[in-house]
CSV table of C-alpha atoms and ligand atoms in Angstrom, one decimal:
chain,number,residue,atom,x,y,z
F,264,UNK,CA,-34.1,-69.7,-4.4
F,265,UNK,CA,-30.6,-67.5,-4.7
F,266,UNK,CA,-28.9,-66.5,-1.9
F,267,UNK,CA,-30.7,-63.3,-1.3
F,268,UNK,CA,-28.3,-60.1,-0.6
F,269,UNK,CA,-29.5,-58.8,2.6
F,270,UNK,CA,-28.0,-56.3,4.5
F,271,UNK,CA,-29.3,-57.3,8.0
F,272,UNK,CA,-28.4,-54.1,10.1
F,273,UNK,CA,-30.7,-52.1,7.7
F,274,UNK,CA,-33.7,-54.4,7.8
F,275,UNK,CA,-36.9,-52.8,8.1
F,276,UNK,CA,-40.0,-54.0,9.7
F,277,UNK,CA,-41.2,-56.0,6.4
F,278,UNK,CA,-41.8,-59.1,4.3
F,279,UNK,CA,-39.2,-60.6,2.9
F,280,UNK,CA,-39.3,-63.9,0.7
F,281,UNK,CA,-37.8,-66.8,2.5
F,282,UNK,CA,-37.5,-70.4,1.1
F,283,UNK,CA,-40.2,-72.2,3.0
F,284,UNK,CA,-44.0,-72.3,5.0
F,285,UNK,CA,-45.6,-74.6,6.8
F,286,UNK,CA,-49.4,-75.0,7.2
F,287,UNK,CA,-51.6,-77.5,8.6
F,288,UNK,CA,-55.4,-78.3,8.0
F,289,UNK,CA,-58.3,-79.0,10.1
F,290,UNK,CA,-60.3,-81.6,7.9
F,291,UNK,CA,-62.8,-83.7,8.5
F,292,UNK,CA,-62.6,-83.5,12.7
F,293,UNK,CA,-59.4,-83.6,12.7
F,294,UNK,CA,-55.9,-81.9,12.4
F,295,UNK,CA,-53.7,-83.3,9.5
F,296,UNK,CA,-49.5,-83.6,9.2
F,297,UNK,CA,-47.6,-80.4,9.1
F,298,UNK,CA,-46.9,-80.1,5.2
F,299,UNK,CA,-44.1,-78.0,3.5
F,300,UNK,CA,-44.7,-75.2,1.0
F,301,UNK,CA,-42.6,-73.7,-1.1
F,302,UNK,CA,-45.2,-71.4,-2.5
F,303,UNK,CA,-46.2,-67.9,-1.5
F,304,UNK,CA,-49.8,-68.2,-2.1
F,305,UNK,CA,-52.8,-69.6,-0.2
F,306,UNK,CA,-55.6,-71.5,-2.6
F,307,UNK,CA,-58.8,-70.1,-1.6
F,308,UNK,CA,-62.8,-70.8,-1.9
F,309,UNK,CA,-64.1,-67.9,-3.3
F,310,UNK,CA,-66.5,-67.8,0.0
F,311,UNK,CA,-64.1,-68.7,2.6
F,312,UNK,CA,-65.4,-67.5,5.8
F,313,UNK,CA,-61.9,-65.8,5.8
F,314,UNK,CA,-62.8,-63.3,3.1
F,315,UNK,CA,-66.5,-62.9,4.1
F,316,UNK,CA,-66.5,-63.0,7.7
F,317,UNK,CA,-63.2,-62.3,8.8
F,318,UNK,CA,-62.2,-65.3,10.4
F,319,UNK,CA,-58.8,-65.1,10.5
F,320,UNK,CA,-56.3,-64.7,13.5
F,321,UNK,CA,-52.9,-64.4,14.1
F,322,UNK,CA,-49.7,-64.2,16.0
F,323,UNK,CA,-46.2,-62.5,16.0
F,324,UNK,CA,-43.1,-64.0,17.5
F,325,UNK,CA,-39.3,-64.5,17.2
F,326,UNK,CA,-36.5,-66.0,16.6
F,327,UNK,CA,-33.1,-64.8,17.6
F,328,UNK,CA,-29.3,-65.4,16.7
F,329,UNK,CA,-27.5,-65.2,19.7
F,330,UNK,CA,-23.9,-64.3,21.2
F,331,UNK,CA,-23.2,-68.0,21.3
F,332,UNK,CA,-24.2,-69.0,17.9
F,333,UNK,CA,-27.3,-71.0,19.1
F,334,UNK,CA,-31.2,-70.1,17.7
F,335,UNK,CA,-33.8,-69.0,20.8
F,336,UNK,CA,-37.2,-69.0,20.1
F,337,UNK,CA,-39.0,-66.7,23.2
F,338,UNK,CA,-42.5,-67.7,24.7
F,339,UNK,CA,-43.5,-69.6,22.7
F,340,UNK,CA,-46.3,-71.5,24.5
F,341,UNK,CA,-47.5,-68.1,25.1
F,342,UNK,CA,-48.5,-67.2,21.7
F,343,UNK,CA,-49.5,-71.1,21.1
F,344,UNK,CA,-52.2,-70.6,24.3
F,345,UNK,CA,-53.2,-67.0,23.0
F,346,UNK,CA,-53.9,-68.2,19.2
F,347,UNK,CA,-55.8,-70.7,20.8
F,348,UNK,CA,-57.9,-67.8,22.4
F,349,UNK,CA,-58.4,-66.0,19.3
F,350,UNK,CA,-59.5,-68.8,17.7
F,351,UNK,CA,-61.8,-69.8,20.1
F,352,UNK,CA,-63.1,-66.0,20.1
F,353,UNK,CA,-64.3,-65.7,16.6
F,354,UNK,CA,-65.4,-69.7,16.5
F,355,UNK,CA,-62.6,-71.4,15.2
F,356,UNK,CA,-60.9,-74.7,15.4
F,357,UNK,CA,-58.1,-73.8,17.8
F,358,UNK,CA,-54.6,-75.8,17.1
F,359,UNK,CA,-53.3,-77.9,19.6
F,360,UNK,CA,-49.7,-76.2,21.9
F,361,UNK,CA,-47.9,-78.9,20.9
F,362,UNK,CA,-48.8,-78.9,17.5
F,363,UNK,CA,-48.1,-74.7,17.4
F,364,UNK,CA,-44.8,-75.0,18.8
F,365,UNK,CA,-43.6,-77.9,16.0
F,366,UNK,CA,-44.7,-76.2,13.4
F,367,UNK,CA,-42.6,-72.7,15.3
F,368,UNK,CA,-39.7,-75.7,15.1
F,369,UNK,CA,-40.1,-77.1,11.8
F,370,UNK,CA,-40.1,-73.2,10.1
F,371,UNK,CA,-37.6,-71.7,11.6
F,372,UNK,CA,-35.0,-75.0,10.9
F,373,UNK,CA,-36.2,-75.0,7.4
F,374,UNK,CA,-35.5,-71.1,7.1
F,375,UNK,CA,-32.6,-71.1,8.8
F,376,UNK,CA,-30.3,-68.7,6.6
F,377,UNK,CA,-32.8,-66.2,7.2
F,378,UNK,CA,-32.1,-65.9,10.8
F,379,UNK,CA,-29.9,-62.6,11.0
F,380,UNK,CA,-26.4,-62.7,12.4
F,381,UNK,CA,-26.1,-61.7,15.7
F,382,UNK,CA,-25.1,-58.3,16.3
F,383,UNK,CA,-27.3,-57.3,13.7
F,384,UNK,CA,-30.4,-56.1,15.5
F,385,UNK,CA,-32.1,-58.0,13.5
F,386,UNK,CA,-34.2,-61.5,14.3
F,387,UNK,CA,-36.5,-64.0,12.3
F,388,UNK,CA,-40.3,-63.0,12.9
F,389,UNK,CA,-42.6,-66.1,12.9
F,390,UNK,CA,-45.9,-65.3,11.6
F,391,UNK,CA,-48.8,-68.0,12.5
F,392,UNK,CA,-52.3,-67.6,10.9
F,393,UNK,CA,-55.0,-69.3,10.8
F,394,UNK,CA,-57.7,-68.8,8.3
F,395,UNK,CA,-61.3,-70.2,8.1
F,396,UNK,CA,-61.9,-72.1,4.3
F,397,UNK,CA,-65.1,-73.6,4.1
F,398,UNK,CA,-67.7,-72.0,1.7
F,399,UNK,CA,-70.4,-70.3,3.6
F,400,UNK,CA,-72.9,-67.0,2.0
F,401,UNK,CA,-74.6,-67.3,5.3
F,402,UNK,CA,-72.8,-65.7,8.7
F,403,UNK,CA,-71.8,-69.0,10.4
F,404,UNK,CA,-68.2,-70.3,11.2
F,405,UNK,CA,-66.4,-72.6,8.6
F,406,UNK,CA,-65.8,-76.4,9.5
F,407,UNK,CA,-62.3,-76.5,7.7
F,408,UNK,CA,-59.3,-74.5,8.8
F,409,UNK,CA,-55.7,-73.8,7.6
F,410,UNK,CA,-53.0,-72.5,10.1
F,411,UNK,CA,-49.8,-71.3,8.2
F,412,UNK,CA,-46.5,-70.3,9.6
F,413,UNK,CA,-44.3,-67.6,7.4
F,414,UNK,CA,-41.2,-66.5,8.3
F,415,UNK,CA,-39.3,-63.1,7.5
F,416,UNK,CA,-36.3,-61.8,8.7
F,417,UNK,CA,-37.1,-57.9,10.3
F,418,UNK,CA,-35.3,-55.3,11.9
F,419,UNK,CA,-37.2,-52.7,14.2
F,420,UNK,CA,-40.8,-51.9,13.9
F,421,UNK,CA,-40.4,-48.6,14.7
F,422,UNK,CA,-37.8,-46.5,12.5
F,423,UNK,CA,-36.5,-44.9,15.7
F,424,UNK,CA,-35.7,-48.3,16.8
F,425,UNK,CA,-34.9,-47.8,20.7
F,426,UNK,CA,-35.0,-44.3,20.6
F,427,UNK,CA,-37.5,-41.8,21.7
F,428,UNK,CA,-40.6,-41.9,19.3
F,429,UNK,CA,-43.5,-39.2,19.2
F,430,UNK,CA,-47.4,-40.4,19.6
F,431,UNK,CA,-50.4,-38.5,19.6
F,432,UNK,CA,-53.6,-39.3,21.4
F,433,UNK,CA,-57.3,-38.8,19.9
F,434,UNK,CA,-60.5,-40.0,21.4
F,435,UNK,CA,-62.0,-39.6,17.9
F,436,UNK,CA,-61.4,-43.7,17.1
F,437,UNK,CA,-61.7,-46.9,19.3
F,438,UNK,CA,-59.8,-50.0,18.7
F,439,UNK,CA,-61.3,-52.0,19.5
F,440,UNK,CA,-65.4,-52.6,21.1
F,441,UNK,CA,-65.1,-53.9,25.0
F,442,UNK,CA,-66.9,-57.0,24.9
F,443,UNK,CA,-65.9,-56.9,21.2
F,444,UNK,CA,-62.5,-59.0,20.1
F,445,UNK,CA,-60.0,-56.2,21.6
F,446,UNK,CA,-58.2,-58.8,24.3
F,447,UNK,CA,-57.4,-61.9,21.0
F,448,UNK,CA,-55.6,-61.1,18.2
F,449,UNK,CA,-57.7,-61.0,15.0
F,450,UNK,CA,-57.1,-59.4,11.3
F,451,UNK,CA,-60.4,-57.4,11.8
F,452,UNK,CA,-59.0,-55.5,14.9
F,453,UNK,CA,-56.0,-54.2,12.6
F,454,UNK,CA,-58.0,-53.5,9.8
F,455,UNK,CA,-60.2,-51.1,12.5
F,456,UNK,CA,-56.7,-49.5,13.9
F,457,UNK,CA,-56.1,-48.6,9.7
F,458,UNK,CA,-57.5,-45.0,9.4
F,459,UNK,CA,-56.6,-44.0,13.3
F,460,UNK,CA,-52.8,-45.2,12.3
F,461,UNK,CA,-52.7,-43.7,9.0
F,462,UNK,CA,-53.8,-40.1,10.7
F,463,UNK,CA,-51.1,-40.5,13.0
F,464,UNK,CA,-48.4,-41.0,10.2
F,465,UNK,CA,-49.7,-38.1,8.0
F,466,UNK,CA,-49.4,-35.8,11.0
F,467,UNK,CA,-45.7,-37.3,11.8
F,468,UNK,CA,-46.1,-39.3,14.7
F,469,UNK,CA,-44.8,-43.1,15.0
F,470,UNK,CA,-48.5,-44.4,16.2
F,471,UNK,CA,-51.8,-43.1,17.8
F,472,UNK,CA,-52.0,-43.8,21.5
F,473,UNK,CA,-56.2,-45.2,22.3
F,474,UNK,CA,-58.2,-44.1,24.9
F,475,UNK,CA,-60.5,-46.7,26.5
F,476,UNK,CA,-63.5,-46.9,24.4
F,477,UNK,CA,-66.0,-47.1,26.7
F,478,UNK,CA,-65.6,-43.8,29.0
F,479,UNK,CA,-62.4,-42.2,27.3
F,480,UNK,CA,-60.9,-41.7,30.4
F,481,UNK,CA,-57.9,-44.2,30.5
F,482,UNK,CA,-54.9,-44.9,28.5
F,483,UNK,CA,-55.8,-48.3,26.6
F,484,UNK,CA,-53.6,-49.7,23.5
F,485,UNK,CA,-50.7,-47.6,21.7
F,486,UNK,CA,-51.2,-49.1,18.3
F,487,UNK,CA,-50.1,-52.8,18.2
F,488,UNK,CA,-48.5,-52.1,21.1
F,489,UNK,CA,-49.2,-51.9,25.3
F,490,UNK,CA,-48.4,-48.6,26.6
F,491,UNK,CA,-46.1,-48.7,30.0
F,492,UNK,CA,-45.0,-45.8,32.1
F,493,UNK,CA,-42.8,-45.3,35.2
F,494,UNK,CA,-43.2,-43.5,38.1
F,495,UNK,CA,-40.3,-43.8,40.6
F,496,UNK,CA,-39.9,-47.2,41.1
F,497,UNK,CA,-43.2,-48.4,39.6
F,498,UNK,CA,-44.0,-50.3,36.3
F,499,UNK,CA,-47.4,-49.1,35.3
F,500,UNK,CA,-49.5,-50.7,32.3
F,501,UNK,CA,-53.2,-50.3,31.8
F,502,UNK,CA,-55.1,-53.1,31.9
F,503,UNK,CA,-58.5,-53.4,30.3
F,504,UNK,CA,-60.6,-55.7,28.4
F,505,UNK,CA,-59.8,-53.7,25.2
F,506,UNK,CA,-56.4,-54.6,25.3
F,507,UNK,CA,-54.1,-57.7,24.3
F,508,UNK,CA,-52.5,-59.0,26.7
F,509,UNK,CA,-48.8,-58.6,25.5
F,510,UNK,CA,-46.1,-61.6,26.1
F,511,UNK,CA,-43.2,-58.6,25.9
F,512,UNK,CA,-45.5,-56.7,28.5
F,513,UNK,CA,-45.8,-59.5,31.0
F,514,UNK,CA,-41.9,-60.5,30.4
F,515,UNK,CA,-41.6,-56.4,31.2
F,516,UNK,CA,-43.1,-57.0,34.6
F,517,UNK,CA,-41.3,-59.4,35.6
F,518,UNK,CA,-38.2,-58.4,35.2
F,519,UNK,CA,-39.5,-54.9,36.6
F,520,UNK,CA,-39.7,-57.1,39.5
F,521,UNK,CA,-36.9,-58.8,39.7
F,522,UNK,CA,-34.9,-55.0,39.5
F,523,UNK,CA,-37.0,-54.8,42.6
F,524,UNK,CA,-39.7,-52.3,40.9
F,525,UNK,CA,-43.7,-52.6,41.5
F,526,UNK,CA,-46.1,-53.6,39.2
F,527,UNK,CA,-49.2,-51.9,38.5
F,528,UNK,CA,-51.4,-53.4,36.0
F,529,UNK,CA,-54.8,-51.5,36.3
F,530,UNK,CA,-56.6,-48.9,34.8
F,531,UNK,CA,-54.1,-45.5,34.1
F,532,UNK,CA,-56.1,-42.1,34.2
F,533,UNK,CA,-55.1,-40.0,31.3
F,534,UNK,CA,-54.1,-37.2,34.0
F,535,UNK,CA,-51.4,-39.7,34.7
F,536,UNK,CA,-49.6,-38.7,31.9
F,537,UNK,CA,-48.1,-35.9,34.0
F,538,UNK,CA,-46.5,-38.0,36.3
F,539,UNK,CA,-45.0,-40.7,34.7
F,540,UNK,CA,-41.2,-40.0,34.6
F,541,UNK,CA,-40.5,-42.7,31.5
F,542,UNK,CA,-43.2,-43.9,28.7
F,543,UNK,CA,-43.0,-46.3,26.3
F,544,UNK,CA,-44.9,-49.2,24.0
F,545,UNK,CA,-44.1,-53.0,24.0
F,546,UNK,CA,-44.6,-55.8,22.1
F,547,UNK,CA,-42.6,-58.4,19.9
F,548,UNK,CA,-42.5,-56.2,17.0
F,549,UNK,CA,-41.9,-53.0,18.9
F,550,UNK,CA,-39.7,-54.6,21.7
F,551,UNK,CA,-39.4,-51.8,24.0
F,552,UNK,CA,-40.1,-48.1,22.1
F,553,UNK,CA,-39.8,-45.1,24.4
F,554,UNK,CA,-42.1,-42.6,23.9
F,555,UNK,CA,-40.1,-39.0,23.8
F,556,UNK,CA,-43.6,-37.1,23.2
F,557,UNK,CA,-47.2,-37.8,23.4
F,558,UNK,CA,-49.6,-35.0,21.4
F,559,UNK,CA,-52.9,-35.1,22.3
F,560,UNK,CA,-54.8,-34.0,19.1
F,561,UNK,CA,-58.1,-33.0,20.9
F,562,UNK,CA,-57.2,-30.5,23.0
F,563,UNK,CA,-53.2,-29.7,22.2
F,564,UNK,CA,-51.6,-31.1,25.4
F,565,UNK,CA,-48.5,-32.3,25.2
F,566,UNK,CA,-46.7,-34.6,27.6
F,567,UNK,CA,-42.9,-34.7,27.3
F,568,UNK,CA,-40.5,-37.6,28.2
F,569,UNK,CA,-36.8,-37.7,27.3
F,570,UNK,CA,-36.0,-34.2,27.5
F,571,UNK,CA,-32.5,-35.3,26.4
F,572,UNK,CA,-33.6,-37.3,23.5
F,573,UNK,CA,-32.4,-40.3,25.0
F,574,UNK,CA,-34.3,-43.1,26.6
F,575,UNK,CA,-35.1,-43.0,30.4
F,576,UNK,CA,-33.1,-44.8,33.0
F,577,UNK,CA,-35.4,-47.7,33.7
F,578,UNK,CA,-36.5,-48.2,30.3
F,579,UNK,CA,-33.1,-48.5,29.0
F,580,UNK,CA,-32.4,-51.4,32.2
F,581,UNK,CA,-35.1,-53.2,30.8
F,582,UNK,CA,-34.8,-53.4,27.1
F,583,UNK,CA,-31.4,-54.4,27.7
F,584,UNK,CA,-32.1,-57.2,29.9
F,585,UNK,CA,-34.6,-58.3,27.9
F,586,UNK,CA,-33.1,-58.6,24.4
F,587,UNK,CA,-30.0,-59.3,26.8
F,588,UNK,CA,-32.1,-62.8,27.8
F,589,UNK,CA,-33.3,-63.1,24.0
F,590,UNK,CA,-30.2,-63.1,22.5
F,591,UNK,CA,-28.5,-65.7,24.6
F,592,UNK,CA,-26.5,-62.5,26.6
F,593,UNK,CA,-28.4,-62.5,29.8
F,594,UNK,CA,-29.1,-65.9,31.9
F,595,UNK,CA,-32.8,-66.8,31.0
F,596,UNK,CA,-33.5,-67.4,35.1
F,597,UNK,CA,-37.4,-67.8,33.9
F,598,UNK,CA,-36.5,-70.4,30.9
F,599,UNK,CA,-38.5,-68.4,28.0
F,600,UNK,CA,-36.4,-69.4,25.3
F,601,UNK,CA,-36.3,-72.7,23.9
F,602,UNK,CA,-32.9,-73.5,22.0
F,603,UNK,CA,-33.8,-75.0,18.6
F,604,UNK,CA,-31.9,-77.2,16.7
F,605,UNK,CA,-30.1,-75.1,14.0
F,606,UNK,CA,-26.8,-74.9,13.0
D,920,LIG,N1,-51.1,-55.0,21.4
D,920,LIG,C1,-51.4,-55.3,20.1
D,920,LIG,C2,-52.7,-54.7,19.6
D,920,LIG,C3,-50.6,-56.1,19.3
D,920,LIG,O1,-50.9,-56.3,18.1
D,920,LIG,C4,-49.4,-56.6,19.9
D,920,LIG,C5,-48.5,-57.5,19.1
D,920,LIG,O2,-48.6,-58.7,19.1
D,920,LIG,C6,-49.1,-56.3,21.2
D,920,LIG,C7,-49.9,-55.5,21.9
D,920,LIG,C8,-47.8,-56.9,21.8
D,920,LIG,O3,-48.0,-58.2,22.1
D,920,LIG,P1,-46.8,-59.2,22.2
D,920,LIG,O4,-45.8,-58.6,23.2
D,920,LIG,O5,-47.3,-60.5,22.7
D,920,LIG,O6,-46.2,-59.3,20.9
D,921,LIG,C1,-46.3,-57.9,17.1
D,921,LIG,O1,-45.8,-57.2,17.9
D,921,LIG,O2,-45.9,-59.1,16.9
D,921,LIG,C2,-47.4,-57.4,16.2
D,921,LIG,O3,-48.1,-58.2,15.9
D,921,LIG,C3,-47.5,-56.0,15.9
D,921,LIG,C4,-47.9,-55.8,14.5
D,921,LIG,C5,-46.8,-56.1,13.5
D,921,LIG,C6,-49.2,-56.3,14.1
């Protein structure tokens, strides 16, 4: 493939074509060798389980450039131990850690002039599936599986980037079910979030903030993202078994700790909303996104944040020690990143 003439500072949050994939079967019993694709398509059994029965799962991580030329990748046992979760939630083969994290290796090295220079706010996302293939008509899980790593090179997920976004609230959609697939990371679950996320567009907000699906009475999931707010010198984050637990979200804590802040992971009352000083979402994709102003649709409450259009205090010390660790700025006193041999 040419050279591709990106301008990295004003990536979006999108595909783009890199050179390589890498994928790995489950065949027979057994896992096979990592192989190397150059090809942007998947062959497919007209009845895979995938297509039919939605077993599929995946998982979202990065890559970053950092201030010292060298390539971090960040958690990245995390994701391999939560893609083994989803696969073991909707009754598929889960890959091996170690297996994950070389095929995290082996993508990123053969994609390397897709990882943005530093300074560009840009990073390398690292998409895993995994995808059921067997031919079934009858509702029962495959026997073969193919995991497949994809690379592309993404700025923010948010437009705003870290700025205040806006977010409306409506208990008219769930998620996610509660003993349903909310806390694993499946294709169905985003493909349920669709209409709920497209409202919130239309009406010109960034996302559409959940309530818990069971009594509506707590904050749950703000789109693909957790939701956090602070209160003085608390870190608060719902916790529910509707939402994923977020690797951003428990780096978050942490290092709310570490500032000296508490952490409150529990459920957070909707009345809440009134007190928290700072709001925001996490997650790899979103990294930190304040929230400047949530709209609740139902009832026309509005809850407002950053009066001054800027992000909160608290919020801001976080982001930047986290991106700080990611991109090789901050000491990484917890070892997250892994330092992967690129040039
Ligand atoms: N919640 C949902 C529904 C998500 O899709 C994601 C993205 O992975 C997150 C939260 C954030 O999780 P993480 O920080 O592990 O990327
Ligand atoms: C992520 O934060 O990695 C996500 O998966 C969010 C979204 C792109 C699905």
């Amino acid at each position: 493939m040419e050279i591709p003439d990106i301008k990295w500072g004003e990536l979006p949050f999108g595909y783009v074509q890199t050179d390589y994939n890498v994928r790995c079967t489950f065949k027979d019993g057994k896992w096979g060798e990592i192989e190397v694709s150059d090809s942007e398509y998947v062959p497919l059994h007209i009845a895979s389980t995938c297509l039919h029965y939605g077993q599929e799962s995946f998982e979202g991580l990065k890559a970053y450039r950092g201030v010292d030329g060298k390539v971090r990748v960040f958690r990245m046992e995390e994701n391999a131990k939560r893609f083994i979760r989803s696969a073991e939630g909707i009754s598929m083969q889960p890959l091996p850690v170690e297996k994950f994290c070389e095929m995290v290796r082996m993508v990123v090295k053969l994609n390397a002039r897709f990882i943005p220079p530093y300074g560009t706010g840009a990073s390398l996302y690292i998409r895993p599936f995994e995808l059921g293939i067997s031919p079934r008509v009858g509702v029962s899980p495959a026997t073969e599986y193919m995991v497949i790593m994809l690379v592309s090179p993404v700025g923010p997920y948010f437009k705003t980037g870290f700025k205040p976004c806006k977010v409306c609230l409506s208990r008219d959609y769930d998620r996610v079910a509660p003993k349903g697939t909310g806390s694993i990371k499946i294709g169905g679950n985003y493909a349920a979030s669709l209409v709920a996320g497209e409202k919130a567009h239309k009406l010109g907000y960034a996302v559409m903030l959940y309530m818990d699906p069971k009594e509506k009475k707590y904050l749950d999931e703000c789109g693909a993202a957790n939701f956090f707010g602070i209160k003085g010198d608390k870190y608060i984050t719902p916790d529910s078994e509707s939402i994923l637990p977020s690797i951003t979200n428990k780096s978050l804590r942490q290092l709310a700790e570490d500032m000296g802040m508490t952490v409150e992971r529990r459920h957070v009352p909707y009345e809440e909303l009134t007190e928290f000083e700072e709001t925001g979402n996490c997650g790899t994709a979103a990294v930190i996104s304040p929230i400047g102003e949530i709209h609740d649709l139902d009832n026309g409450n509005v809850f407002v944040y950053c009066k001054d259009g800027e992000p909160g205090p608290k919020s801001t010390k976080l982001y930047k020690k986290l991106i700080g660790i990611q991109y090789g700025e901050e000491k990484d006193e917890h070892g997250w990143c892994e330092i992967l041999d690129v040039e």
